[in-house]
Amino acid sequence: MTSDATPARVPRHLAVIMDGNGRWAERRRRPRAIGHRAGARAVNNCVDFCIEQGIGALTLFAFSSENWGRPEDEVGALMKLFLNALEREVDEMHRRGVRVRFIGERNRFGPALAARMDAAEALTRVNDTLHLTVAASYGGRWDIANAARRLAEEVAAGRLQPGDIDEAALGAHTALSDLPPPDLFIRTGGDLRISNFLLWQLAYTELWFTETLWPDVDAATLRQALGDFAMRERRFGLTGAQAASLQRTPPSGTHE
């Protein structure tokens, strides 16, 4: 389906794996760093689109825990691009009412970059036009393990009983616990997997994949994804009739 999404079916929260920057550059016989720069421009297009469509939250997978194993020069170029983007874009994001924050193992970044991340979060903390979350040095398994570790610390301190640990307690300690789960997940670049991204949060998310490389993603691509999302029946483990009548968020522990 390629029809435009109706206002009633626009996702509250969009999650995106921005894949294909390196291949975009290689096809043009350019260094991979050029592809990452082109990908940064596509981020701005995606932010514009979300604001125009009234999407409240956008979570972007910028750099995974596994990406630290890439060639050192590529990692270095990515870190420099990341730092430059923060210095260049954050004031404009703030002007537009975008809240910027980061999830992942921040202690793995250098002090200059970590400081810029902290400053961006502090500057935009009260904005609510769009909640933009950048997953950097992030992994879904790390997220779940980190939540379990925090619960274990509460048990060890006597503030929590093991029997009190349930899905709600664990979920409250994962990243993005203050946002609704993603309604729609998009992966560009042709791969058909979620690659350790938001494993806890994507339990009932609608998945949409495209061969389009991330730097080539534009409003037309995103409208196609939203049009497909608008046509899907989301049951959350219920019958179609139940889901249509209740129009509710997914109950924990149910299976489609």
Coordinates of N, CA and C in Angstrom, one line a residue:
M1 N 0.8 -1.2 0.0 CA 0.0 0.0 0.0 C 0.9 1.2 0.0
T2 N 0.5 2.2 -0.8 CA 1.3 3.4 -0.8 C 0.5 4.7 -0.6
S3 N -0.8 4.5 -0.1 CA -1.6 5.7 0.2 C -1.1 6.4 1.4
D4 N -1.5 7.7 1.4 CA -1.0 8.5 2.6 C -1.8 8.1 3.8
A5 N -1.1 8.2 5.0 CA -1.7 7.9 6.3 C -2.8 8.9 6.6
T6 N -3.9 8.5 7.2 CA -4.9 9.4 7.7 C -4.4 9.9 9.0
P7 N -4.9 11.1 9.5 CA -4.5 11.6 10.7 C -4.7 10.7 11.9
A8 N -5.8 9.8 11.9 CA -6.1 8.9 13.0 C -5.0 7.8 13.1
R9 N -4.3 7.5 12.0 CA -3.4 6.4 12.1 C -1.9 6.8 11.9
V10 N -1.6 8.1 12.2 CA -0.2 8.5 12.2 C 0.4 7.9 13.5
P11 N 1.6 7.3 13.4 CA 2.2 6.8 14.6 C 2.6 7.8 15.6
R12 N 2.4 7.5 16.9 CA 2.9 8.4 17.9 C 4.4 8.4 18.0
H13 N 5.0 7.3 17.7 CA 6.5 7.1 17.9 C 7.0 6.3 16.7
L14 N 8.0 6.9 16.1 CA 8.6 6.3 14.9 C 10.1 5.9 15.3
A15 N 10.5 4.7 15.0 CA 11.9 4.3 15.3 C 12.5 3.9 13.9
V16 N 13.8 4.3 13.7 CA 14.4 4.1 12.4 C 15.8 3.6 12.6
I17 N 16.1 2.5 11.8 CA 17.5 2.1 11.6 C 18.0 2.8 10.3
M18 N 18.9 3.7 10.4 CA 19.3 4.5 9.2 C 20.5 3.7 8.5
D19 N 20.2 2.8 7.7 CA 21.2 1.9 7.1 C 21.5 2.3 5.7
G20 N 22.7 2.2 5.3 CA 23.1 2.3 3.9 C 24.0 3.5 3.5
N21 N 24.5 4.2 4.6 CA 25.3 5.4 4.3 C 26.6 4.9 3.5
G22 N 27.3 3.9 4.0 CA 28.5 3.5 3.4 C 28.3 3.0 2.0
R23 N 27.3 2.2 1.8 CA 27.0 1.7 0.4 C 26.7 2.8 -0.5
W24 N 25.9 3.8 0.0 CA 25.6 5.0 -0.8 C 26.9 5.6 -1.4
A25 N 27.9 5.8 -0.5 CA 29.1 6.4 -0.9 C 29.9 5.5 -1.8
E26 N 30.0 4.2 -1.5 CA 30.7 3.3 -2.3 C 30.2 3.2 -3.8
R27 N 28.9 3.3 -3.9 CA 28.3 3.3 -5.3 C 28.7 4.5 -6.1
R28 N 29.1 5.5 -5.4 CA 29.6 6.8 -6.1 C 31.1 6.9 -6.0
R29 N 31.7 5.8 -5.6 CA 33.2 5.7 -5.5 C 33.7 6.9 -4.7
R30 N 33.1 7.1 -3.6 CA 33.5 8.1 -2.6 C 33.8 7.4 -1.3
P31 N 34.6 8.1 -0.4 CA 34.8 7.5 0.9 C 33.6 7.3 1.7
R32 N 33.6 6.4 2.6 CA 32.4 6.1 3.4 C 32.0 7.3 4.2
A33 N 32.9 8.1 4.6 CA 32.6 9.2 5.5 C 31.7 10.2 4.7
I34 N 31.8 10.3 3.4 CA 30.9 11.1 2.6 C 29.5 10.6 2.7
G35 N 29.3 9.3 2.8 CA 28.0 8.7 2.9 C 27.4 9.1 4.3
H36 N 28.2 9.1 5.3 CA 27.7 9.4 6.6 C 27.3 10.9 6.7
R37 N 28.0 11.8 6.0 CA 27.6 13.2 5.9 C 26.2 13.3 5.2
A38 N 26.1 12.6 4.1 CA 24.8 12.6 3.4 C 23.7 12.1 4.3
G39 N 24.0 11.1 5.1 CA 23.0 10.5 6.0 C 22.6 11.5 7.0
A40 N 23.5 12.4 7.5 CA 23.2 13.4 8.5 C 22.1 14.4 7.9
R41 N 22.2 14.7 6.6 CA 21.3 15.6 6.0 C 19.9 14.9 5.9
A42 N 19.9 13.6 5.7 CA 18.6 12.8 5.7 C 17.9 12.9 7.1
V43 N 18.7 13.0 8.1 CA 18.2 13.1 9.5 C 17.3 14.3 9.6
N44 N 17.8 15.4 9.1 CA 17.1 16.7 9.1 C 15.7 16.6 8.3
N45 N 15.8 15.9 7.2 CA 14.6 15.6 6.4 C 13.5 14.8 7.2
C46 N 14.0 13.8 8.0 CA 13.1 13.0 8.8 C 12.5 13.8 9.9
V47 N 13.3 14.6 10.6 CA 12.8 15.5 11.6 C 11.8 16.4 11.1
D48 N 12.0 17.0 10.0 CA 11.0 17.9 9.3 C 9.7 17.2 9.1
F49 N 9.8 16.0 8.6 CA 8.7 15.2 8.2 C 7.8 14.9 9.5
C50 N 8.5 14.5 10.6 CA 7.8 14.1 11.8 C 7.1 15.3 12.4
I51 N 7.7 16.5 12.3 CA 7.1 17.7 12.8 C 5.8 18.0 12.0
E52 N 6.0 17.9 10.7 CA 4.9 18.2 9.8 C 3.7 17.2 10.0
Q53 N 4.0 16.0 10.2 CA 3.0 14.9 10.4 C 2.4 14.8 11.8
G54 N 3.0 15.6 12.7 CA 2.5 15.5 14.1 C 2.9 14.2 14.8
I55 N 4.0 13.6 14.4 CA 4.6 12.5 15.1 C 5.3 13.0 16.3
G56 N 5.0 12.4 17.5 CA 5.5 13.0 18.7 C 6.9 12.6 19.1
A57 N 7.3 11.4 18.7 CA 8.6 10.9 19.1 C 9.3 10.2 17.9
L58 N 10.6 10.5 17.8 CA 11.4 9.9 16.8 C 12.7 9.3 17.4
T59 N 12.9 8.0 17.2 CA 14.1 7.4 17.8 C 15.0 6.9 16.6
L60 N 16.2 7.4 16.6 CA 17.1 7.0 15.5 C 18.3 6.2 16.0
F61 N 18.6 5.1 15.3 CA 19.7 4.2 15.6 C 20.9 4.8 14.9
A62 N 21.8 5.5 15.6 CA 22.9 6.2 15.0 C 24.2 5.4 15.0
F63 N 24.4 4.7 16.1 CA 25.7 4.0 16.3 C 25.4 2.9 17.4
S64 N 25.6 1.6 16.9 CA 25.3 0.5 17.8 C 26.5 0.1 18.7
S65 N 26.3 -0.7 19.7 CA 27.4 -1.2 20.5 C 28.4 -2.0 19.6
E66 N 27.9 -2.7 18.6 CA 28.7 -3.5 17.8 C 29.5 -2.6 16.8
N67 N 29.1 -1.4 16.5 CA 29.8 -0.5 15.6 C 31.2 -0.1 16.0
W68 N 31.4 -0.2 17.3 CA 32.8 0.1 17.8 C 33.8 -0.9 17.2
G69 N 33.4 -2.0 16.7 CA 34.3 -2.9 16.0 C 34.6 -2.6 14.6
R70 N 34.1 -1.5 14.0 CA 34.4 -1.1 12.7 C 35.8 -0.6 12.6
P71 N 36.3 -0.4 11.3 CA 37.7 0.2 11.2 C 37.9 1.5 12.0
E72 N 39.0 1.6 12.6 CA 39.3 2.8 13.5 C 39.1 4.1 12.8
D73 N 39.5 4.2 11.5 CA 39.3 5.5 10.8 C 37.8 5.8 10.6
E74 N 37.0 4.8 10.3 CA 35.6 5.0 10.1 C 34.9 5.5 11.4
V75 N 35.3 4.8 12.5 CA 34.7 5.2 13.8 C 35.1 6.6 14.1
G76 N 36.4 6.9 13.9 CA 36.9 8.3 14.2 C 36.1 9.3 13.3
A77 N 35.9 9.0 12.1 CA 35.1 9.9 11.2 C 33.7 10.1 11.7
L78 N 33.1 9.0 12.2 CA 31.7 9.1 12.7 C 31.7 9.9 13.9
M79 N 32.6 9.8 14.8 CA 32.6 10.6 16.0 C 32.8 12.1 15.7
K80 N 33.7 12.4 14.8 CA 33.8 13.8 14.4 C 32.6 14.3 13.8
L81 N 31.9 13.5 12.9 CA 30.6 14.0 12.3 C 29.6 14.2 13.4
F82 N 29.5 13.3 14.3 CA 28.6 13.4 15.4 C 28.8 14.7 16.2
L83 N 30.0 15.0 16.5 CA 30.4 16.2 17.3 C 30.0 17.4 16.5
N84 N 30.4 17.4 15.2 CA 30.1 18.6 14.4 C 28.6 18.8 14.2
A85 N 27.8 17.7 14.1 CA 26.4 17.8 14.0 C 25.7 18.4 15.2
L86 N 26.3 18.0 16.4 CA 25.7 18.6 17.6 C 26.0 20.1 17.7
E87 N 27.2 20.5 17.3 CA 27.6 21.9 17.4 C 26.8 22.7 16.4
R88 N 26.4 22.1 15.2 CA 25.8 22.8 14.2 C 24.2 22.8 14.3
E89 N 23.7 21.7 14.7 CA 22.2 21.5 14.6 C 21.4 21.8 15.9
V90 N 22.0 21.7 17.0 CA 21.2 21.7 18.3 C 20.5 23.0 18.5
D91 N 21.1 24.1 18.2 CA 20.4 25.4 18.4 C 19.1 25.5 17.5
E92 N 19.2 25.0 16.3 CA 18.1 25.0 15.4 C 17.0 24.0 15.9
M93 N 17.4 22.9 16.4 CA 16.5 21.9 17.0 C 15.7 22.6 18.1
H94 N 16.5 23.3 18.9 CA 15.9 24.0 20.1 C 14.9 25.0 19.6
R95 N 15.3 25.8 18.6 CA 14.3 26.8 18.1 C 13.0 26.2 17.6
R96 N 13.1 25.0 17.1 CA 11.9 24.3 16.6 C 11.1 23.5 17.6
G97 N 11.6 23.6 18.9 CA 10.9 22.9 19.9 C 11.2 21.4 20.0
V98 N 12.3 21.0 19.5 CA 12.7 19.5 19.5 C 13.5 19.3 20.8
R99 N 13.1 18.3 21.5 CA 13.8 17.8 22.7 C 14.8 16.7 22.2
V100 N 16.1 16.9 22.5 CA 17.1 16.0 22.0 C 17.7 15.2 23.2
R101 N 17.8 13.9 23.1 CA 18.4 13.1 24.1 C 19.1 11.9 23.5
F102 N 19.9 11.3 24.3 CA 20.7 10.1 23.9 C 20.6 9.0 24.8
I103 N 20.5 7.8 24.2 CA 20.5 6.5 25.0 C 21.7 5.7 24.6
G104 N 22.3 4.9 25.5 CA 23.4 4.1 25.2 C 24.5 4.2 26.2
E105 N 25.6 3.6 26.0 CA 26.7 3.6 26.9 C 27.6 4.9 26.7
R106 N 27.1 6.0 27.3 CA 27.8 7.3 27.0 C 29.2 7.3 27.5
N107 N 29.6 6.5 28.5 CA 30.9 6.5 29.0 C 32.0 6.0 28.0
R108 N 31.5 5.5 26.9 CA 32.5 5.0 25.8 C 32.9 6.2 24.9
F109 N 32.2 7.3 25.0 CA 32.6 8.4 24.1 C 33.6 9.3 24.8
G110 N 34.4 10.0 24.0 CA 35.4 10.9 24.5 C 34.7 12.1 25.3
P111 N 35.5 12.8 26.1 CA 34.9 13.8 27.0 C 34.3 15.0 26.2
A112 N 34.9 15.4 25.1 CA 34.3 16.5 24.3 C 33.0 16.2 23.8
L113 N 32.8 15.0 23.2 CA 31.5 14.6 22.7 C 30.5 14.3 23.8
A114 N 30.9 13.7 24.9 CA 30.0 13.5 26.0 C 29.5 14.8 26.6
A115 N 30.4 15.8 26.6 CA 30.0 17.1 27.1 C 29.0 17.8 26.2
R116 N 29.2 17.6 24.9 CA 28.2 18.2 23.9 C 26.9 17.5 24.0
M117 N 26.9 16.2 24.2 CA 25.6 15.5 24.4 C 24.9 16.0 25.6
D118 N 25.6 16.1 26.7 CA 25.0 16.7 28.0 C 24.4 18.1 27.7
A119 N 25.1 18.9 27.0 CA 24.7 20.3 26.8 C 23.4 20.3 25.9
A120 N 23.4 19.5 24.9 CA 22.2 19.4 24.0 C 21.0 19.0 24.8
E121 N 21.2 18.0 25.7 CA 20.0 17.5 26.5 C 19.5 18.6 27.4
A122 N 20.5 19.3 28.0 CA 20.1 20.4 29.0 C 19.4 21.5 28.3
L123 N 19.9 21.9 27.1 CA 19.3 23.0 26.4 C 17.9 22.8 26.0
T124 N 17.6 21.5 25.5 CA 16.3 21.2 24.9 C 15.4 20.5 25.8
R125 N 15.7 20.4 27.1 CA 15.0 19.5 28.0 C 13.5 19.7 28.1
V126 N 13.1 21.0 28.0 CA 11.6 21.3 28.2 C 10.9 21.3 26.9
N127 N 11.5 21.1 25.8 CA 10.8 21.1 24.5 C 9.9 19.9 24.3
D128 N 8.8 20.1 23.6 CA 7.9 19.0 23.4 C 7.2 18.9 22.0
T129 N 7.7 19.7 21.1 CA 7.2 19.5 19.7 C 7.5 18.2 19.1
L130 N 8.7 17.7 19.4 CA 9.2 16.4 18.9 C 10.2 15.9 19.9
H131 N 10.0 14.7 20.4 CA 11.0 14.0 21.3 C 12.0 13.2 20.3
L132 N 13.2 13.8 20.1 CA 14.1 13.1 19.3 C 15.2 12.4 20.1
T133 N 15.2 11.1 20.0 CA 16.2 10.3 20.8 C 17.2 9.7 19.8
V134 N 18.4 9.8 20.1 CA 19.5 9.3 19.3 C 20.1 8.1 20.1
A135 N 20.0 6.9 19.5 CA 20.6 5.7 20.2 C 22.1 5.6 19.7
A136 N 23.0 5.8 20.6 CA 24.4 5.9 20.2 C 25.2 5.1 21.2
S137 N 26.0 4.2 20.7 CA 26.7 3.2 21.5 C 25.6 2.4 22.3
Y138 N 24.6 2.0 21.6 CA 23.4 1.4 22.1 C 23.2 0.0 21.6
G139 N 22.7 -0.9 22.4 CA 22.3 -2.2 22.0 C 21.0 -2.6 22.8
G140 N 20.1 -3.3 22.2 CA 18.9 -3.7 22.9 C 19.2 -4.7 24.1
R141 N 20.1 -5.6 23.9 CA 20.5 -6.5 24.9 C 21.1 -5.8 26.1
W142 N 22.0 -4.8 25.8 CA 22.6 -3.9 26.8 C 21.5 -3.3 27.6
D143 N 20.5 -2.7 26.9 CA 19.4 -2.0 27.6 C 18.6 -2.9 28.6
I144 N 18.3 -4.1 28.2 CA 17.6 -5.1 29.0 C 18.5 -5.5 30.2
A145 N 19.8 -5.8 29.9 CA 20.7 -6.2 31.0 C 20.9 -5.0 32.0
N146 N 20.9 -3.8 31.5 CA 21.1 -2.6 32.4 C 19.9 -2.5 33.3
A147 N 18.7 -2.7 32.7 CA 17.5 -2.7 33.5 C 17.5 -3.7 34.6
A148 N 17.9 -4.9 34.2 CA 18.0 -6.0 35.2 C 19.0 -5.7 36.3
R149 N 20.1 -5.1 35.9 CA 21.1 -4.8 36.9 C 20.6 -3.7 37.9
R150 N 19.8 -2.8 37.4 CA 19.3 -1.8 38.3 C 18.3 -2.4 39.3
L151 N 17.5 -3.3 38.8 CA 16.5 -4.0 39.7 C 17.3 -4.8 40.7
A152 N 18.3 -5.5 40.3 CA 19.1 -6.3 41.3 C 19.7 -5.4 42.3
E153 N 20.1 -4.2 42.0 CA 20.7 -3.2 43.0 C 19.6 -2.8 44.0
E154 N 18.4 -2.6 43.5 CA 17.3 -2.3 44.4 C 16.9 -3.4 45.3
V155 N 17.0 -4.7 44.8 CA 16.8 -5.8 45.7 C 17.9 -5.9 46.7
A156 N 19.1 -5.8 46.3 CA 20.2 -5.8 47.3 C 20.2 -4.8 48.3
A157 N 19.6 -3.6 48.0 CA 19.5 -2.5 48.9 C 18.3 -2.6 49.8
G158 N 17.4 -3.7 49.6 CA 16.3 -3.9 50.4 C 15.1 -3.0 50.0
R159 N 15.2 -2.3 48.9 CA 14.0 -1.4 48.4 C 13.0 -2.2 47.6
L160 N 13.3 -3.4 47.2 CA 12.5 -4.2 46.3 C 12.6 -5.6 46.7
Q161 N 11.4 -6.3 46.6 CA 11.4 -7.8 46.8 C 11.5 -8.5 45.4
P162 N 12.2 -9.6 45.3 CA 12.3 -10.3 44.0 C 10.9 -10.6 43.4
G163 N 9.9 -10.9 44.3 CA 8.6 -11.2 43.8 C 7.9 -10.0 43.2
D164 N 8.4 -8.8 43.5 CA 7.8 -7.6 42.9 C 8.2 -7.3 41.5
I165 N 9.2 -8.1 41.0 CA 9.7 -7.8 39.7 C 8.8 -8.5 38.6
D166 N 8.3 -7.6 37.8 CA 7.4 -8.1 36.7 C 7.8 -7.3 35.4
E167 N 7.0 -7.5 34.4 CA 7.3 -6.8 33.1 C 7.3 -5.3 33.3
A168 N 6.3 -4.8 34.1 CA 6.2 -3.3 34.3 C 7.4 -2.8 35.0
A169 N 7.9 -3.5 36.0 CA 9.1 -3.1 36.8 C 10.3 -3.1 35.9
L170 N 10.5 -4.1 35.1 CA 11.7 -4.1 34.2 C 11.6 -3.1 33.2
G171 N 10.4 -2.9 32.6 CA 10.2 -1.9 31.5 C 10.4 -0.5 32.0
A172 N 10.1 -0.3 33.3 CA 10.3 1.1 33.8 C 11.8 1.5 33.9
H173 N 12.7 0.5 33.9 CA 14.1 0.8 33.9 C 14.8 0.7 32.6
T174 N 14.1 0.5 31.5 CA 14.7 0.5 30.2 C 14.7 1.9 29.6
A175 N 15.5 2.1 28.6 CA 15.5 3.3 27.9 C 14.1 3.6 27.3
L176 N 13.7 4.9 27.2 CA 12.5 5.3 26.6 C 11.3 4.9 27.4
S177 N 11.4 4.6 28.7 CA 10.3 4.2 29.5 C 9.3 5.3 29.7
D178 N 9.6 6.5 29.4 CA 8.7 7.6 29.6 C 7.9 7.9 28.3
L179 N 8.2 7.2 27.2 CA 7.5 7.4 25.9 C 6.7 6.2 25.6
P180 N 5.7 6.3 24.8 CA 4.9 5.2 24.3 C 5.9 4.3 23.4
P181 N 5.6 3.0 23.4 CA 6.5 2.2 22.5 C 6.4 2.6 21.1
P182 N 7.4 2.4 20.3 CA 7.3 2.7 18.8 C 6.1 2.0 18.2
D183 N 5.3 2.8 17.4 CA 4.2 2.2 16.6 C 4.7 1.7 15.3
L184 N 5.7 2.3 14.8 CA 6.3 2.0 13.5 C 7.8 2.0 13.5
F185 N 8.4 0.9 13.0 CA 9.8 0.8 12.8 C 10.1 0.8 11.3
I186 N 11.1 1.6 10.9 CA 11.6 1.6 9.6 C 13.0 1.2 9.5
R187 N 13.4 0.3 8.6 CA 14.8 0.1 8.3 C 15.1 0.3 6.9
T188 N 16.0 1.1 6.6 CA 16.4 1.4 5.2 C 17.6 0.5 4.8
G189 N 17.9 0.4 3.5 CA 19.1 -0.3 3.1 C 18.9 -1.7 2.7
G190 N 17.7 -2.3 2.9 CA 17.5 -3.6 2.3 C 17.6 -4.8 3.3
D191 N 18.2 -4.6 4.4 CA 18.4 -5.8 5.4 C 17.0 -5.9 6.1
L192 N 16.7 -7.2 6.4 CA 15.4 -7.5 7.0 C 15.6 -8.0 8.4
R193 N 16.1 -7.2 9.3 CA 16.3 -7.6 10.7 C 16.4 -6.3 11.5
I194 N 16.3 -6.5 12.9 CA 16.2 -5.3 13.7 C 17.6 -5.1 14.4
S195 N 18.5 -6.0 14.3 CA 19.9 -5.7 14.6 C 20.1 -5.1 16.1
N196 N 19.5 -5.8 17.0 CA 19.7 -5.5 18.4 C 19.3 -4.0 18.8
F197 N 18.2 -3.6 18.1 CA 17.7 -2.2 18.3 C 16.4 -2.3 19.1
L198 N 16.3 -1.7 20.3 CA 15.1 -1.6 21.0 C 14.3 -2.9 21.2
L199 N 15.1 -4.0 21.6 CA 14.5 -5.3 21.6 C 13.3 -5.4 22.5
W200 N 13.3 -4.7 23.7 CA 12.2 -4.7 24.6 C 11.0 -3.9 24.0
Q201 N 11.3 -2.7 23.4 CA 10.3 -1.8 23.1 C 9.6 -2.1 21.8
L202 N 10.2 -3.0 20.9 CA 9.6 -3.3 19.6 C 8.6 -4.5 19.6
A203 N 8.2 -4.9 20.8 CA 7.4 -6.2 20.9 C 6.2 -6.2 20.0
Y204 N 5.5 -5.0 19.9 CA 4.3 -5.0 19.1 C 4.3 -3.9 18.1
T205 N 5.5 -3.5 17.7 CA 5.7 -2.5 16.7 C 5.5 -3.0 15.3
E206 N 4.9 -2.2 14.4 CA 4.8 -2.6 13.0 C 6.1 -2.4 12.3
L207 N 6.6 -3.4 11.6 CA 7.9 -3.3 10.9 C 7.7 -3.0 9.4
W208 N 8.6 -2.1 8.9 CA 8.6 -1.7 7.5 C 10.0 -1.6 7.0
F209 N 10.3 -2.3 5.9 CA 11.6 -2.3 5.3 C 11.6 -1.8 3.9
T210 N 12.7 -1.1 3.6 CA 12.9 -0.6 2.2 C 14.3 -0.8 1.7
E211 N 14.4 -1.0 0.4 CA 15.7 -1.1 -0.2 C 16.4 0.3 -0.3
T212 N 15.7 1.3 -0.2 CA 16.3 2.7 -0.3 C 17.4 2.9 0.7
L213 N 18.5 3.4 0.3 CA 19.6 3.7 1.2 C 19.3 5.0 2.0
W214 N 19.7 5.0 3.2 CA 19.3 6.1 4.1 C 19.5 7.5 3.5
P215 N 20.7 7.8 2.9 CA 20.8 9.2 2.3 C 19.8 9.6 1.3
D216 N 19.1 8.6 0.7 CA 18.1 8.8 -0.4 C 16.7 8.9 0.2
V217 N 16.6 8.7 1.5 CA 15.2 8.7 2.1 C 14.7 10.2 2.0
D218 N 13.5 10.3 1.5 CA 12.9 11.7 1.5 C 11.4 11.6 2.0
A219 N 10.7 12.7 1.9 CA 9.3 12.7 2.4 C 8.5 11.6 1.7
A220 N 8.7 11.4 0.4 CA 7.9 10.4 -0.3 C 8.1 9.0 0.2
T221 N 9.3 8.7 0.6 CA 9.6 7.4 1.2 C 8.9 7.2 2.5
L222 N 9.0 8.3 3.3 CA 8.4 8.2 4.6 C 6.8 8.2 4.5
R223 N 6.3 8.9 3.6 CA 4.8 8.9 3.3 C 4.4 7.5 3.0
Q224 N 5.2 6.8 2.2 CA 4.9 5.4 1.8 C 4.8 4.5 3.0
A225 N 5.8 4.7 3.9 CA 5.8 3.9 5.1 C 4.6 4.2 6.0
L226 N 4.2 5.4 6.1 CA 3.1 5.8 6.9 C 1.8 5.3 6.3
G227 N 1.7 5.4 5.0 CA 0.5 4.9 4.3 C 0.3 3.4 4.5
D228 N 1.4 2.6 4.5 CA 1.3 1.2 4.7 C 0.9 1.0 6.2
F229 N 1.5 1.7 7.1 CA 1.1 1.6 8.5 C -0.4 1.9 8.7
A230 N -0.9 2.9 8.1 CA -2.3 3.2 8.3 C -3.3 2.2 7.8
M231 N -2.8 1.3 6.9 CA -3.7 0.2 6.4 C -3.6 -1.1 7.2
R232 N -2.7 -1.2 8.2 CA -2.5 -2.4 8.9 C -3.5 -2.5 10.1
E233 N -3.9 -3.7 10.4 CA -4.8 -4.0 11.5 C -3.9 -4.4 12.7
R234 N -3.9 -3.6 13.8 CA -3.1 -3.9 14.9 C -4.0 -4.5 16.0
R235 N -3.7 -5.8 16.3 CA -4.6 -6.5 17.2 C -4.1 -6.7 18.6
F236 N -2.8 -6.7 18.8 CA -2.2 -6.8 20.1 C -2.6 -8.1 20.8
G237 N -2.8 -9.2 20.0 CA -3.2 -10.5 20.6 C -4.7 -10.7 20.7
L238 N -5.5 -9.7 20.4 CA -6.9 -9.8 20.5 C -7.5 -10.2 19.1
T239 N -8.7 -10.4 19.0 CA -9.4 -10.6 17.7 C -9.5 -9.2 17.0
G240 N -9.7 -9.2 15.7 CA -9.8 -8.0 15.0 C -11.0 -7.2 15.5
A241 N -12.1 -7.8 15.8 CA -13.3 -7.1 16.3 C -13.0 -6.5 17.7
Q242 N -12.3 -7.2 18.6 CA -12.0 -6.7 19.9 C -11.1 -5.5 19.7
A243 N -10.0 -5.6 18.9 CA -9.1 -4.5 18.8 C -9.8 -3.2 18.2
A244 N -10.6 -3.4 17.2 CA -11.3 -2.3 16.6 C -12.2 -1.6 17.7
S245 N -12.8 -2.4 18.6 CA -13.8 -1.7 19.5 C -13.0 -1.1 20.7
L246 N -11.9 -1.7 21.1 CA -11.2 -1.2 22.3 C -10.3 0.0 21.9
Q247 N -9.6 -0.1 20.7 CA -8.7 0.9 20.3 C -7.7 1.2 21.5
R248 N -7.1 0.2 22.0 CA -6.2 0.4 23.2 C -4.8 0.1 22.9
T249 N -3.9 0.4 23.8 CA -2.5 0.1 23.7 C -2.3 -1.4 24.1
P250 N -1.2 -2.0 23.7 CA -1.0 -3.4 23.9 C -0.9 -3.8 25.4
P251 N -1.7 -4.8 25.8 CA -1.6 -5.3 27.2 C -0.3 -6.1 27.3
S252 N 0.4 -6.0 28.4 CA 1.6 -6.7 28.6 C 1.4 -8.2 28.6
G253 N 2.3 -9.0 28.1 CA 2.2 -10.4 28.1 C 1.3 -11.1 27.0
T254 N 0.7 -10.3 26.1 CA -0.1 -10.9 25.1 C 0.7 -11.1 23.8
H255 N 0.2 -12.0 23.0 CA 1.0 -12.4 21.8 C 0.0 -12.4 20.6
E256 N 0.5 -11.8 19.5 CA -0.3 -11.8 18.3 C -0.5 -13.2 17.7

